[in-house]
XYZ file of C-alpha atoms in Angstrom:
693
model
C 41.600 13.296 -0.248
C 39.703 10.079 -0.962
C 41.635 7.793 -3.219
C 40.848 5.238 -5.893
C 41.828 1.647 -5.388
C 44.367 1.714 -8.265
C 44.490 1.759 -12.049
C 42.515 -0.861 -13.922
C 45.214 -3.324 -14.861
C 46.809 -3.736 -11.425
C 44.268 -5.969 -9.681
C 43.955 -9.678 -10.275
C 40.512 -11.157 -10.804
C 38.533 -12.385 -7.825
C 38.386 -16.142 -7.661
C 35.974 -18.569 -6.149
C 36.727 -19.469 -2.581
C 38.101 -22.914 -2.058
C 35.300 -25.432 -2.188
C 34.429 -26.806 1.222
C 33.298 -30.259 2.090
C 29.548 -29.829 2.726
C 30.008 -31.552 6.065
C 32.513 -28.892 7.105
C 30.240 -25.960 6.334
C 28.773 -24.123 9.310
C 25.282 -22.680 9.846
C 24.665 -18.986 9.365
C 25.130 -16.789 12.419
C 23.982 -13.289 13.355
C 27.536 -12.074 12.750
C 27.152 -13.022 9.071
C 24.868 -10.014 8.708
C 28.059 -7.916 8.753
C 29.891 -10.265 6.374
C 27.306 -10.335 3.602
C 27.928 -7.821 0.831
C 25.013 -6.200 -0.970
C 25.681 -5.953 -4.711
C 23.584 -3.627 -6.874
C 23.107 -1.226 -9.802
C 25.102 -2.896 -12.617
C 26.061 -0.548 -15.509
C 27.662 -1.694 -18.786
C 30.209 0.596 -20.397
C 29.203 1.810 -23.877
C 31.722 -0.524 -25.531
C 30.559 -3.432 -23.380
C 34.041 -4.200 -22.047
C 33.374 -3.368 -18.384
C 30.518 -3.561 -15.885
C 30.423 -1.288 -12.848
C 28.357 -2.039 -9.764
C 27.903 -1.010 -6.150
C 29.020 -3.096 -3.181
C 27.552 -2.152 0.202
C 29.172 -3.332 3.414
C 28.841 -2.682 7.131
C 31.383 -0.406 8.737
C 30.930 -1.746 12.256
C 33.474 0.678 13.732
C 31.389 3.720 12.707
C 28.098 1.776 12.713
C 27.241 2.753 9.134
C 26.442 1.003 5.899
C 28.803 2.237 3.182
C 28.890 1.559 -0.539
C 31.833 1.515 -2.919
C 32.145 1.166 -6.680
C 33.655 -1.898 -8.313
C 34.219 -2.864 -11.926
C 34.665 -6.212 -13.685
C 35.760 -6.848 -17.252
C 33.214 -8.508 -19.538
C 35.348 -11.632 -19.807
C 35.403 -11.842 -16.010
C 39.190 -11.924 -15.842
C 39.796 -8.589 -14.116
C 37.985 -7.031 -11.173
C 38.806 -3.605 -9.756
C 37.700 -1.791 -6.649
C 37.287 1.764 -7.890
C 36.608 3.607 -4.621
C 37.534 3.079 -0.990
C 36.572 6.199 0.908
C 36.481 5.979 4.717
C 33.176 7.059 6.265
C 31.548 7.866 2.899
C 29.650 6.122 0.138
C 29.794 6.265 -3.637
C 26.764 5.248 -5.662
C 24.713 5.841 -8.847
C 27.663 5.369 -11.210
C 26.896 6.205 -14.861
C 29.204 6.026 -17.887
C 29.622 9.021 -20.164
C 28.338 8.284 -23.683
C 31.891 8.009 -25.051
C 32.948 5.764 -22.193
C 35.822 8.039 -21.117
C 34.333 9.044 -17.798
C 32.477 7.445 -14.958
C 30.253 9.827 -13.008
C 28.949 8.980 -9.566
C 27.305 10.585 -6.550
C 28.902 10.873 -3.135
C 28.810 13.014 -0.020
C 32.546 12.636 0.567
C 34.985 15.545 0.248
C 34.085 19.067 1.285
C 30.315 18.508 1.242
C 29.842 15.784 3.806
C 26.161 16.605 4.260
C 25.202 16.955 0.583
C 25.493 14.520 -2.308
C 27.705 15.885 -5.098
C 28.689 14.746 -8.581
C 32.163 13.321 -9.060
C 33.977 12.311 -12.244
C 36.476 9.484 -12.589
C 38.587 8.989 -15.687
C 38.449 5.480 -17.102
C 42.242 5.628 -17.311
C 42.425 5.794 -13.512
C 43.687 8.427 -11.117
C 41.852 10.606 -8.640
C 38.124 11.255 -8.834
C 37.246 14.944 -9.211
C 34.421 16.663 -7.407
C 32.618 18.759 -10.018
C 29.703 20.243 -8.040
C 29.590 22.100 -4.738
C 25.862 22.583 -4.191
C 24.429 23.310 -0.789
C 21.369 21.177 -1.439
C 23.155 18.329 -3.197
C 21.956 16.258 -6.146
C 19.207 13.652 -6.031
C 19.410 12.280 -9.577
C 21.205 12.986 -12.858
C 21.619 11.871 -16.476
C 24.262 12.443 -19.176
C 23.371 14.231 -22.410
C 24.018 12.085 -25.512
C 27.121 14.084 -26.494
C 28.496 14.070 -22.942
C 28.833 17.838 -22.741
C 25.975 18.407 -20.310
C 24.105 16.696 -17.520
C 20.617 17.186 -16.132
C 20.253 17.237 -12.351
C 17.287 16.807 -10.051
C 17.836 19.221 -7.153
C 15.643 20.065 -4.173
C 14.992 23.775 -3.728
C 17.357 25.496 -1.282
C 16.024 27.162 1.822
C 17.039 30.550 0.365
C 18.217 32.132 -2.858
C 21.826 32.204 -1.678
C 22.848 29.027 -3.501
C 25.974 30.139 -5.321
C 26.198 29.670 -9.049
C 22.516 29.000 -9.762
C 20.823 31.149 -12.388
C 17.092 31.890 -12.688
C 16.401 30.723 -9.132
C 13.229 32.223 -7.673
C 12.490 32.199 -3.930
C 10.053 29.453 -2.949
C 10.025 29.977 0.806
C 7.915 33.018 1.608
C 7.423 34.635 4.979
C 3.689 34.888 5.739
C 1.487 36.462 8.359
C -1.190 34.579 10.295
C -3.608 34.920 7.393
C -1.110 33.361 4.994
C -0.291 36.621 3.207
C 3.289 37.356 2.140
C 5.025 39.930 4.284
C 8.230 41.915 4.097
C 9.514 40.489 7.339
C 13.050 39.062 7.289
C 13.730 35.345 7.360
C 14.059 33.535 10.665
C 17.090 34.789 12.641
C 20.198 32.711 12.198
C 20.805 31.414 15.687
C 20.712 27.984 17.211
C 16.947 27.848 17.700
C 15.407 26.236 14.625
C 12.542 28.071 12.941
C 8.963 26.897 13.447
C 7.749 24.271 10.998
C 4.878 25.803 9.007
C 2.686 23.242 7.240
C 0.234 24.163 4.498
C 0.179 21.113 2.235
C -2.363 18.282 2.030
C 0.434 15.705 1.837
C 2.597 16.979 4.670
C 4.741 14.144 6.034
C 6.893 11.471 4.490
C 9.281 8.886 5.867
C 12.965 9.937 5.683
C 11.913 13.354 4.345
C 10.106 14.319 7.533
C 7.579 17.123 7.302
C 6.916 18.014 3.664
C 6.968 21.759 3.137
C 7.031 24.070 0.118
C 10.432 23.093 -1.234
C 10.179 21.198 -4.529
C 12.446 19.121 -6.742
C 13.377 20.766 -10.036
C 15.528 20.146 -13.122
C 18.814 21.931 -13.715
C 21.181 21.859 -16.685
C 24.890 21.558 -15.943
C 27.508 22.428 -18.573
C 30.538 20.257 -17.922
C 33.132 22.552 -19.525
C 32.077 25.807 -17.869
C 30.616 24.200 -14.715
C 27.641 26.482 -15.156
C 24.355 25.432 -13.531
C 21.092 26.732 -14.976
C 17.618 26.120 -13.607
C 15.314 24.559 -16.194
C 12.018 24.069 -14.335
C 10.463 25.845 -11.377
C 7.130 26.335 -9.669
C 4.977 24.385 -7.216
C 5.508 20.906 -8.665
C 8.160 18.224 -8.466
C 10.069 16.938 -11.500
C 11.584 13.490 -11.448
C 13.314 10.864 -13.621
C 14.621 13.018 -16.516
C 15.830 11.363 -19.721
C 17.491 12.968 -22.781
C 16.275 12.666 -26.344
C 18.834 11.008 -28.665
C 19.691 14.346 -30.290
C 20.198 16.039 -26.915
C 17.653 18.748 -27.646
C 14.842 17.660 -25.324
C 14.175 16.059 -21.967
C 11.282 13.926 -20.851
C 10.416 13.843 -17.156
C 7.527 12.976 -14.848
C 5.571 15.464 -12.754
C 2.223 15.998 -11.027
C 0.622 19.198 -12.322
C -3.022 18.359 -13.041
C -5.757 19.657 -10.758
C -6.046 22.420 -8.226
C -4.067 20.433 -5.658
C -1.903 17.664 -7.194
C -1.002 16.565 -3.645
C -4.423 14.960 -3.363
C -3.765 12.339 -6.017
C -0.957 10.327 -7.602
C -1.697 11.364 -11.157
C 1.867 11.607 -12.453
C 2.271 12.406 -16.176
C 5.092 12.610 -18.712
C 6.224 16.077 -19.840
C 8.700 17.089 -22.554
C 10.793 20.253 -22.408
C 13.522 21.718 -24.598
C 16.887 21.554 -22.840
C 17.332 25.341 -22.772
C 16.757 28.048 -20.199
C 13.304 29.591 -20.414
C 11.723 26.610 -22.182
C 8.162 25.642 -21.330
C 7.230 22.023 -20.628
C 4.518 20.317 -22.666
C 2.311 17.601 -21.152
C 2.657 14.357 -23.077
C 0.341 11.885 -21.312
C -3.136 12.508 -19.951
C -4.068 9.142 -18.426
C -6.102 9.752 -15.191
C -3.724 7.736 -13.080
C 0.031 7.424 -12.499
C 2.245 7.425 -15.585
C 5.723 6.340 -14.564
C 5.262 6.891 -10.830
C 8.661 7.737 -9.299
C 8.137 5.071 -6.619
C 8.469 2.444 -9.334
C 12.083 3.509 -9.928
C 11.773 3.099 -13.698
C 13.015 5.900 -15.974
C 11.200 6.779 -19.251
C 13.231 5.664 -22.289
C 13.492 7.341 -25.709
C 13.670 5.073 -28.742
C 17.042 5.312 -30.558
C 15.374 7.009 -33.524
C 13.839 9.630 -31.188
C 10.258 8.954 -32.291
C 8.807 7.258 -29.190
C 9.109 7.224 -25.428
C 8.607 4.011 -23.466
C 7.221 4.276 -19.950
C 4.970 2.545 -17.415
C 1.261 3.263 -17.221
C -0.425 2.440 -13.928
C -4.042 1.771 -13.138
C -6.750 4.211 -12.182
C -5.643 6.646 -9.498
C -8.292 5.185 -7.198
C -6.598 1.756 -7.310
C -3.463 3.226 -5.628
C -0.730 0.573 -5.243
C -2.993 -2.406 -6.085
C -2.831 -1.687 -9.846
C -0.403 -3.477 -12.161
C 1.797 -1.068 -14.207
C 1.830 -1.819 -17.936
C 4.496 -1.120 -20.546
C 3.473 1.664 -22.943
C 4.990 3.776 -25.695
C 3.891 7.184 -26.924
C 4.964 9.289 -29.902
C 6.335 12.513 -28.480
C 6.273 14.806 -31.483
C 2.548 15.419 -31.660
C -0.798 14.444 -30.206
C -0.891 10.707 -29.958
C -2.590 8.098 -27.832
C -0.200 5.745 -26.043
C 0.074 2.141 -27.178
C 0.003 -0.478 -24.412
C 2.460 -3.237 -25.288
C 1.501 -5.554 -22.415
C -2.301 -5.223 -22.345
C -2.959 -8.805 -21.134
C 0.163 -9.525 -19.105
C -1.464 -8.571 -15.756
C 1.887 -8.435 -13.994
C 4.062 -5.637 -12.655
C 6.656 -4.603 -15.247
C 9.729 -2.408 -14.858
C 12.803 -0.835 -16.474
C 12.104 -0.640 -20.235
C 15.195 -0.560 -22.460
C 15.066 -0.242 -26.262
C 16.944 -2.453 -28.671
C 19.382 -0.518 -30.863
C 17.175 -0.936 -33.958
C 14.115 0.338 -32.016
C 12.173 -2.789 -32.978
C 11.755 -4.225 -29.472
C 11.940 -3.413 -25.783
C 13.527 -5.339 -22.945
C 12.031 -5.118 -19.450
C 11.623 -6.964 -16.154
C 8.444 -8.814 -15.164
C 7.367 -9.784 -11.671
C 5.700 -13.198 -11.711
C 4.584 -15.675 -9.099
C 7.587 -15.862 -6.677
C 10.039 -14.813 -9.402
C 11.258 -11.876 -11.522
C 12.298 -12.512 -15.125
C 13.734 -10.592 -18.079
C 11.458 -10.252 -21.095
C 11.238 -8.731 -24.558
C 8.285 -7.483 -26.593
C 8.083 -6.107 -30.179
C 7.725 -2.328 -30.277
C 4.819 -2.772 -32.655
C 3.050 -5.096 -30.256
C 3.009 -8.873 -29.999
C 3.702 -11.725 -27.624
C 6.004 -11.249 -24.651
C 9.132 -13.393 -24.888
C 10.942 -14.590 -21.773
C 14.642 -13.881 -22.220
C 15.963 -14.919 -18.814
C 13.506 -17.128 -16.974
C 13.676 -19.510 -14.052
C 12.837 -19.702 -10.384
C 15.021 -16.765 -9.404
C 14.951 -12.967 -9.155
C 16.317 -10.636 -11.825
C 16.370 -7.387 -9.819
C 18.207 -5.176 -12.353
C 19.791 -5.325 -15.789
C 21.849 -3.186 -18.134
C 22.169 -3.407 -21.917
C 24.684 -1.656 -24.176
C 24.354 -0.603 -27.823
C 25.835 -3.898 -29.050
C 23.214 -5.963 -27.282
C 25.283 -7.248 -24.382
C 23.284 -7.692 -21.194
C 24.466 -7.866 -17.611
C 21.973 -8.585 -14.847
C 21.763 -8.596 -11.082
C 20.373 -12.011 -10.127
C 19.842 -13.969 -6.956
C 18.247 -17.261 -5.948
C 17.279 -18.987 -2.733
C 20.815 -20.314 -2.402
C 22.888 -17.351 -3.647
C 22.811 -13.643 -2.701
C 22.542 -11.093 -5.555
C 25.548 -10.932 -7.868
C 26.205 -9.527 -11.351
C 26.136 -11.954 -14.266
C 26.698 -11.766 -18.002
C 23.528 -12.930 -19.754
C 24.431 -15.184 -22.673
C 21.225 -16.557 -24.067
C 19.610 -18.385 -21.156
C 22.970 -18.949 -19.457
C 24.338 -16.810 -16.633
C 28.101 -16.310 -16.400
C 29.350 -14.849 -13.070
C 31.010 -11.434 -13.178
C 30.953 -10.363 -9.530
C 31.874 -12.835 -6.801
C 31.532 -10.666 -3.732
C 29.952 -13.320 -1.499
C 31.726 -16.438 -2.728
C 34.073 -16.738 0.249
C 31.246 -16.591 2.778
C 28.885 -18.869 0.886
C 31.642 -21.455 0.480
C 31.734 -22.048 4.247
C 28.041 -21.713 5.118
C 25.258 -24.255 5.045
C 22.269 -23.139 2.993
C 18.911 -24.544 3.984
C 16.864 -25.644 0.961
C 13.794 -23.609 0.004
C 10.826 -25.255 -1.669
C 7.743 -23.849 -3.331
C 4.386 -24.857 -1.849
C 0.786 -24.440 -2.967
C -2.198 -24.665 -0.637
C -5.914 -23.876 -0.693
C -7.351 -21.262 1.593
C -10.533 -21.603 3.602
C -12.688 -20.521 0.631
C -10.776 -22.673 -1.873
C -8.503 -19.939 -3.245
C -5.119 -21.220 -4.392
C -2.311 -19.617 -2.384
C 1.379 -20.038 -3.181
C 4.371 -19.656 -0.947
C 7.792 -20.867 0.098
C 8.931 -23.228 2.822
C 12.318 -23.566 4.492
C 13.302 -26.491 6.741
C 16.350 -26.787 8.952
C 19.156 -28.701 7.268
C 18.801 -32.419 7.966
C 15.385 -32.048 9.579
C 13.336 -35.249 9.354
C 10.554 -34.634 11.843
C 8.568 -31.816 13.310
C 10.310 -28.571 14.236
C 9.220 -25.260 15.720
C 7.993 -23.100 12.848
C 7.719 -19.381 12.091
C 4.979 -18.016 9.858
C 6.747 -15.070 8.214
C 4.424 -12.381 6.781
C 5.639 -9.980 4.079
C 5.050 -6.239 3.952
C 3.440 -4.188 1.230
C 0.792 -5.504 1.155
C 1.388 -5.464 -2.615
C 4.669 -7.388 -2.543
C 5.633 -11.037 -2.479
C 8.055 -13.596 -1.156
C 10.339 -14.561 -4.044
C 12.902 -17.175 -4.950
C 15.672 -14.884 -3.769
C 18.216 -15.149 -0.999
C 16.805 -14.300 2.442
C 19.407 -14.042 5.199
C 16.846 -13.956 7.999
C 15.168 -17.146 6.796
C 18.544 -18.852 6.615
C 19.328 -17.632 10.121
C 16.066 -19.037 11.456
C 16.719 -22.365 9.717
C 20.220 -22.420 11.213
C 18.595 -22.117 14.670
C 16.330 -25.095 13.994
C 13.146 -23.380 12.823
C 11.098 -24.104 9.763
C 9.914 -20.958 7.976
C 6.573 -20.651 6.182
C 6.264 -17.689 3.811
C 2.923 -17.344 2.007
C 1.817 -14.851 -0.641
C -1.785 -14.191 0.424
C -4.367 -12.169 -1.413
C -3.129 -8.600 -1.581
C 0.262 -9.839 -2.801
C 1.720 -9.044 -6.225
C 2.871 -11.644 -8.720
C -0.618 -13.064 -9.335
C -2.330 -10.189 -11.107
C -4.498 -7.221 -10.254
C -7.588 -9.135 -9.166
C -5.548 -11.171 -6.694
C -3.963 -8.029 -5.284
C -7.375 -6.382 -4.903
C -8.619 -9.376 -2.915
C -8.107 -7.465 0.359
C -9.503 -4.113 -0.794
C -10.877 -2.401 2.351
C -10.929 -5.840 3.979
C -7.558 -6.248 5.684
C -6.915 -9.144 7.997
C -9.717 -11.317 6.630
C -8.965 -13.286 3.493
C -5.235 -12.652 3.712
C -5.254 -13.985 7.276
C -7.027 -17.125 6.084
C -4.490 -17.487 3.289
C -1.395 -17.389 5.526
C -3.008 -19.670 8.075
C -3.628 -22.192 5.310
C 0.146 -22.390 4.923
C 0.505 -23.186 8.615
C -2.194 -25.873 8.366
C -0.293 -27.418 5.454
C 3.013 -27.504 7.331
C 1.402 -29.014 10.437
C -0.490 -31.665 8.488
C 2.668 -32.570 6.530
C 4.507 -33.224 9.769
C 6.894 -30.322 9.218
C 5.704 -27.811 11.828
C 5.157 -28.651 15.473
C 1.655 -27.356 16.177
C 2.567 -26.686 19.812
C 5.537 -24.449 18.867
C 4.328 -21.946 16.290
C 5.539 -18.371 15.921
C 4.555 -15.530 13.593
C 6.154 -12.234 12.601
C 6.525 -9.488 10.047
C 7.410 -5.830 9.438
C 5.165 -3.036 8.139
C 2.088 -4.655 6.582
C 3.628 -7.903 7.719
C 3.198 -6.637 11.287
C -0.309 -5.374 10.538
C -1.346 -8.827 9.336
C 0.504 -10.455 12.237
C -1.659 -8.442 14.635
C -4.826 -9.476 12.758
C -3.830 -13.139 12.927
C -3.025 -13.286 16.639
C -6.287 -11.457 17.382
C -8.255 -14.290 15.766
C -6.073 -17.408 16.235
C -4.548 -18.229 19.620
C -2.360 -21.176 18.600
C 0.768 -19.012 18.146
C 3.042 -19.102 21.152
C 5.150 -16.077 20.133
C 4.857 -13.124 17.749
C 7.083 -10.298 16.534
C 5.407 -7.182 15.155
C 7.619 -4.521 13.620
C 6.349 -1.083 12.583
C 2.706 -2.081 12.332
C -0.652 -0.434 13.031
C -3.860 -1.845 14.476
C -5.867 1.276 15.380
C -6.532 2.419 11.829
C -8.298 5.566 13.029
C -4.994 6.635 14.546
C -3.304 6.342 11.155
C -5.297 9.013 9.347
C -3.307 12.237 9.563
C -0.430 10.781 11.543
C 1.259 8.740 8.815
C 2.075 9.365 5.138
C -0.891 7.490 3.599
C -3.700 10.050 3.585
C -4.259 9.548 -0.177
C -4.371 5.776 0.193
C -6.731 5.853 3.196
C -9.085 8.174 1.344
C -9.086 6.118 -1.851
C -9.546 2.731 -0.198
C -11.400 3.381 3.051
C -12.876 6.810 2.560
C -12.631 9.447 5.284
C -13.197 8.493 8.941
C -16.079 10.905 9.563
C -18.095 9.284 6.754
C -16.914 5.676 6.936
C -16.373 5.291 10.669
C -17.677 1.727 10.666
C -15.005 0.647 8.180
C -12.215 2.162 10.238
C -13.544 0.536 13.403
C -13.890 -2.857 11.737
C -10.302 -2.729 10.469
C -9.096 -1.658 13.935
C -10.205 -4.960 15.472
C -6.758 -6.083 16.792
C -6.619 -2.938 18.923
C -10.290 -2.610 19.835
C -10.440 -6.346 20.598
C -6.955 -6.765 21.995
C -8.490 -8.808 24.813
C -8.748 -11.683 22.319
C -4.967 -11.866 21.987
C -3.144 -14.537 24.002
C 0.188 -14.538 22.163
C 3.298 -13.053 23.802
C 4.262 -10.327 21.358
C 7.433 -8.309 20.757
C 6.807 -4.892 19.218
C 9.554 -2.911 17.448
C 9.670 0.406 15.582
C 11.933 3.263 14.495
C 11.608 6.417 16.572
C 11.262 8.659 13.504
C 9.137 6.354 11.356
C 6.685 8.532 9.382
C 5.588 5.542 7.291
C 3.923 3.588 10.117
C 4.679 5.827 13.099
C 5.816 4.621 16.482
C 2.543 5.583 18.190
C 0.853 2.596 16.511
C 3.260 0.083 18.051
C 3.036 1.949 21.368
C -0.728 1.529 21.408
C -0.569 -2.205 20.852
C 2.200 -2.601 23.409
C 0.171 -0.641 25.971
C -2.935 -2.718 25.220
C -1.164 -6.043 25.813
C 0.695 -4.702 28.836
C -2.651 -3.567 30.279
C -4.083 -7.041 29.677
C -1.153 -8.807 31.305
C -0.006 -10.495 28.085
C 3.801 -10.894 27.966
C 5.049 -8.111 25.710
C 7.966 -5.802 25.081
C 8.497 -2.661 22.988
C 11.842 -1.859 21.356
C 12.333 1.639 19.949
C 15.301 2.334 17.653
C 16.420 5.962 18.165
C 16.647 8.134 15.062
C 15.494 5.360 12.747
C 12.873 5.517 10.042
C 10.700 2.724 8.637
C 13.826 0.801 7.693
C 16.721 0.408 10.099
C 19.924 1.890 8.647
C 22.332 1.318 11.553
C 24.095 -2.088 11.324
C 24.079 -2.409 15.115
C 20.308 -1.939 15.187
C 19.832 -4.450 12.362
C 21.846 -6.997 14.297
C 20.028 -6.170 17.529
C 16.689 -6.770 15.812
C 17.734 -10.255 14.675
C 19.080 -11.053 18.125
C 15.799 -9.961 19.713
C 13.774 -12.041 17.260
C 15.803 -15.132 18.092
C 15.648 -14.477 21.832
C 11.883 -13.931 21.785
C 11.149 -17.048 19.744
C 13.665 -18.990 21.789
C 11.987 -18.053 25.053
C 8.520 -19.164 23.986
C 9.087 -21.861 21.347
C 12.040 -23.719 22.841
C 10.425 -24.626 26.152
């Protein structure tokens, strides 16, 4: 059986590592990838005396990333490791409303392939597995009285899931005309059944091929361990949240239109927490309300009158729109009230104050993420925790205590107590490593692009550098994302190897408002290429970057833009392009972005010229002179491998030095620690070969 670390009072607090003489500190190495600990998901206990959080580490023996649960007292004097399960992870810890229990999800125990709910008494002892579901649990939330939980569960392949009431079959056997038949299910032998696809949106990274199975809500009675299906049908339900009286649930779903797959028009629905209840649509905005990809749960006001959520832009604006904070009265017909109508920034994670007079939330701003507050009746947005840093999560209890996950350019993410504008450390997971490592300084820079547009970014120089150095133009993914004042291990690794790093936030990036993000609408690789090149021009003119030793690289859209840049500017002596695409025609129908292609570019048979124009790095690969390393995950359904293969084959055909690295079994992100390390090693080797001569 997996065991807890020990009871709460037995462990001494973590202390800061002995301070090192700065001259004795060593540069970062590739091996430090396995030494860094990723801290996340802080959760305050209801009484505010403890904060739980996840700590992810690399198990190099089994080549897996594993996460465990830790807990620190509010005064910072006691820290406890709650779980230490070999070859398994614990995550998504949530306190029961009375603070007696800590629930979490894990695939340890007798269900190694499915995530189950476990309960841990605050008094210590063994954690208890409370569910044994074949399909596992994706998400959950406690009822206010702690007697029930709501689960989000993906439909099973059959109706044989033990203990589930009201479950209707959702996987029919059909003939060639699509009509239901009485034929038995696929024989149970080693040959897998054929994959039958009949959905508009039919593939998704990590999920694979998207079929008829859906995600539904289930009620779980803790005392009887009885599981009852609450919602069903051909729609997905996500992000449930209980009303304060425990009688209702709000959730998000796509149900509008003949084929909801064709759009991202998510809406809020309310349903009574009882078997047989019928959901009522609450929002009707013709765009995404609380899109699940934003990871922000709707929040009931303490008095039960309102629900806070995020309202996106028009469905046609896809990911370029800036979500806004809204509230809606749930009891009757009511138009939502937008609380941040002029903020023009991405907002996230609304949390009500106990008196229901204000809401706390996170705001993404130019190269930073801050904590803010706004009156529930409307008014100016107040910055609660500001600064040139990144507040990536926060938790607030009923007494107003706030703990936040914060990082900066010099410190990896850790949990802090927020006391006014002061941060007091609670977790110290990376203190020992950071005490013996040199951290290259990061500075903010502002340049003007070719057309005069102001473009902001970040610049890293090797420690002690006084003259020109080889430089890497690093390009971020998204495209609606940004480089922030957070800790970046890769940048520090490059600086440790003597490279300057230039990271620009070109048009298409977030943090500067919707108009700035829309600056590349159906025009990829044009203005954004000019913007990132302006950062290179700045670094060269300032005597920081050696113009004869320039590199460029990125992943996802960062690779897409890298390919655009090297197809129009030959000064780069080396490039790395991870999981990118340059033949845009090849993307339609082979990746997971059919909705986005259609909204932004139209369909290829009507807008062929647009697709061909945006495919210029592939169709004009003969303009590329830069030796380029291509990388991709074998099972990437986000930006599939075939796109990197095409660019590799084009450069190989042209005699340009190139190499293709394929990571077996990996998706858009690399999950295996050995592959992550290999990627960094290959980056350094490639740049070293062409920029160190």
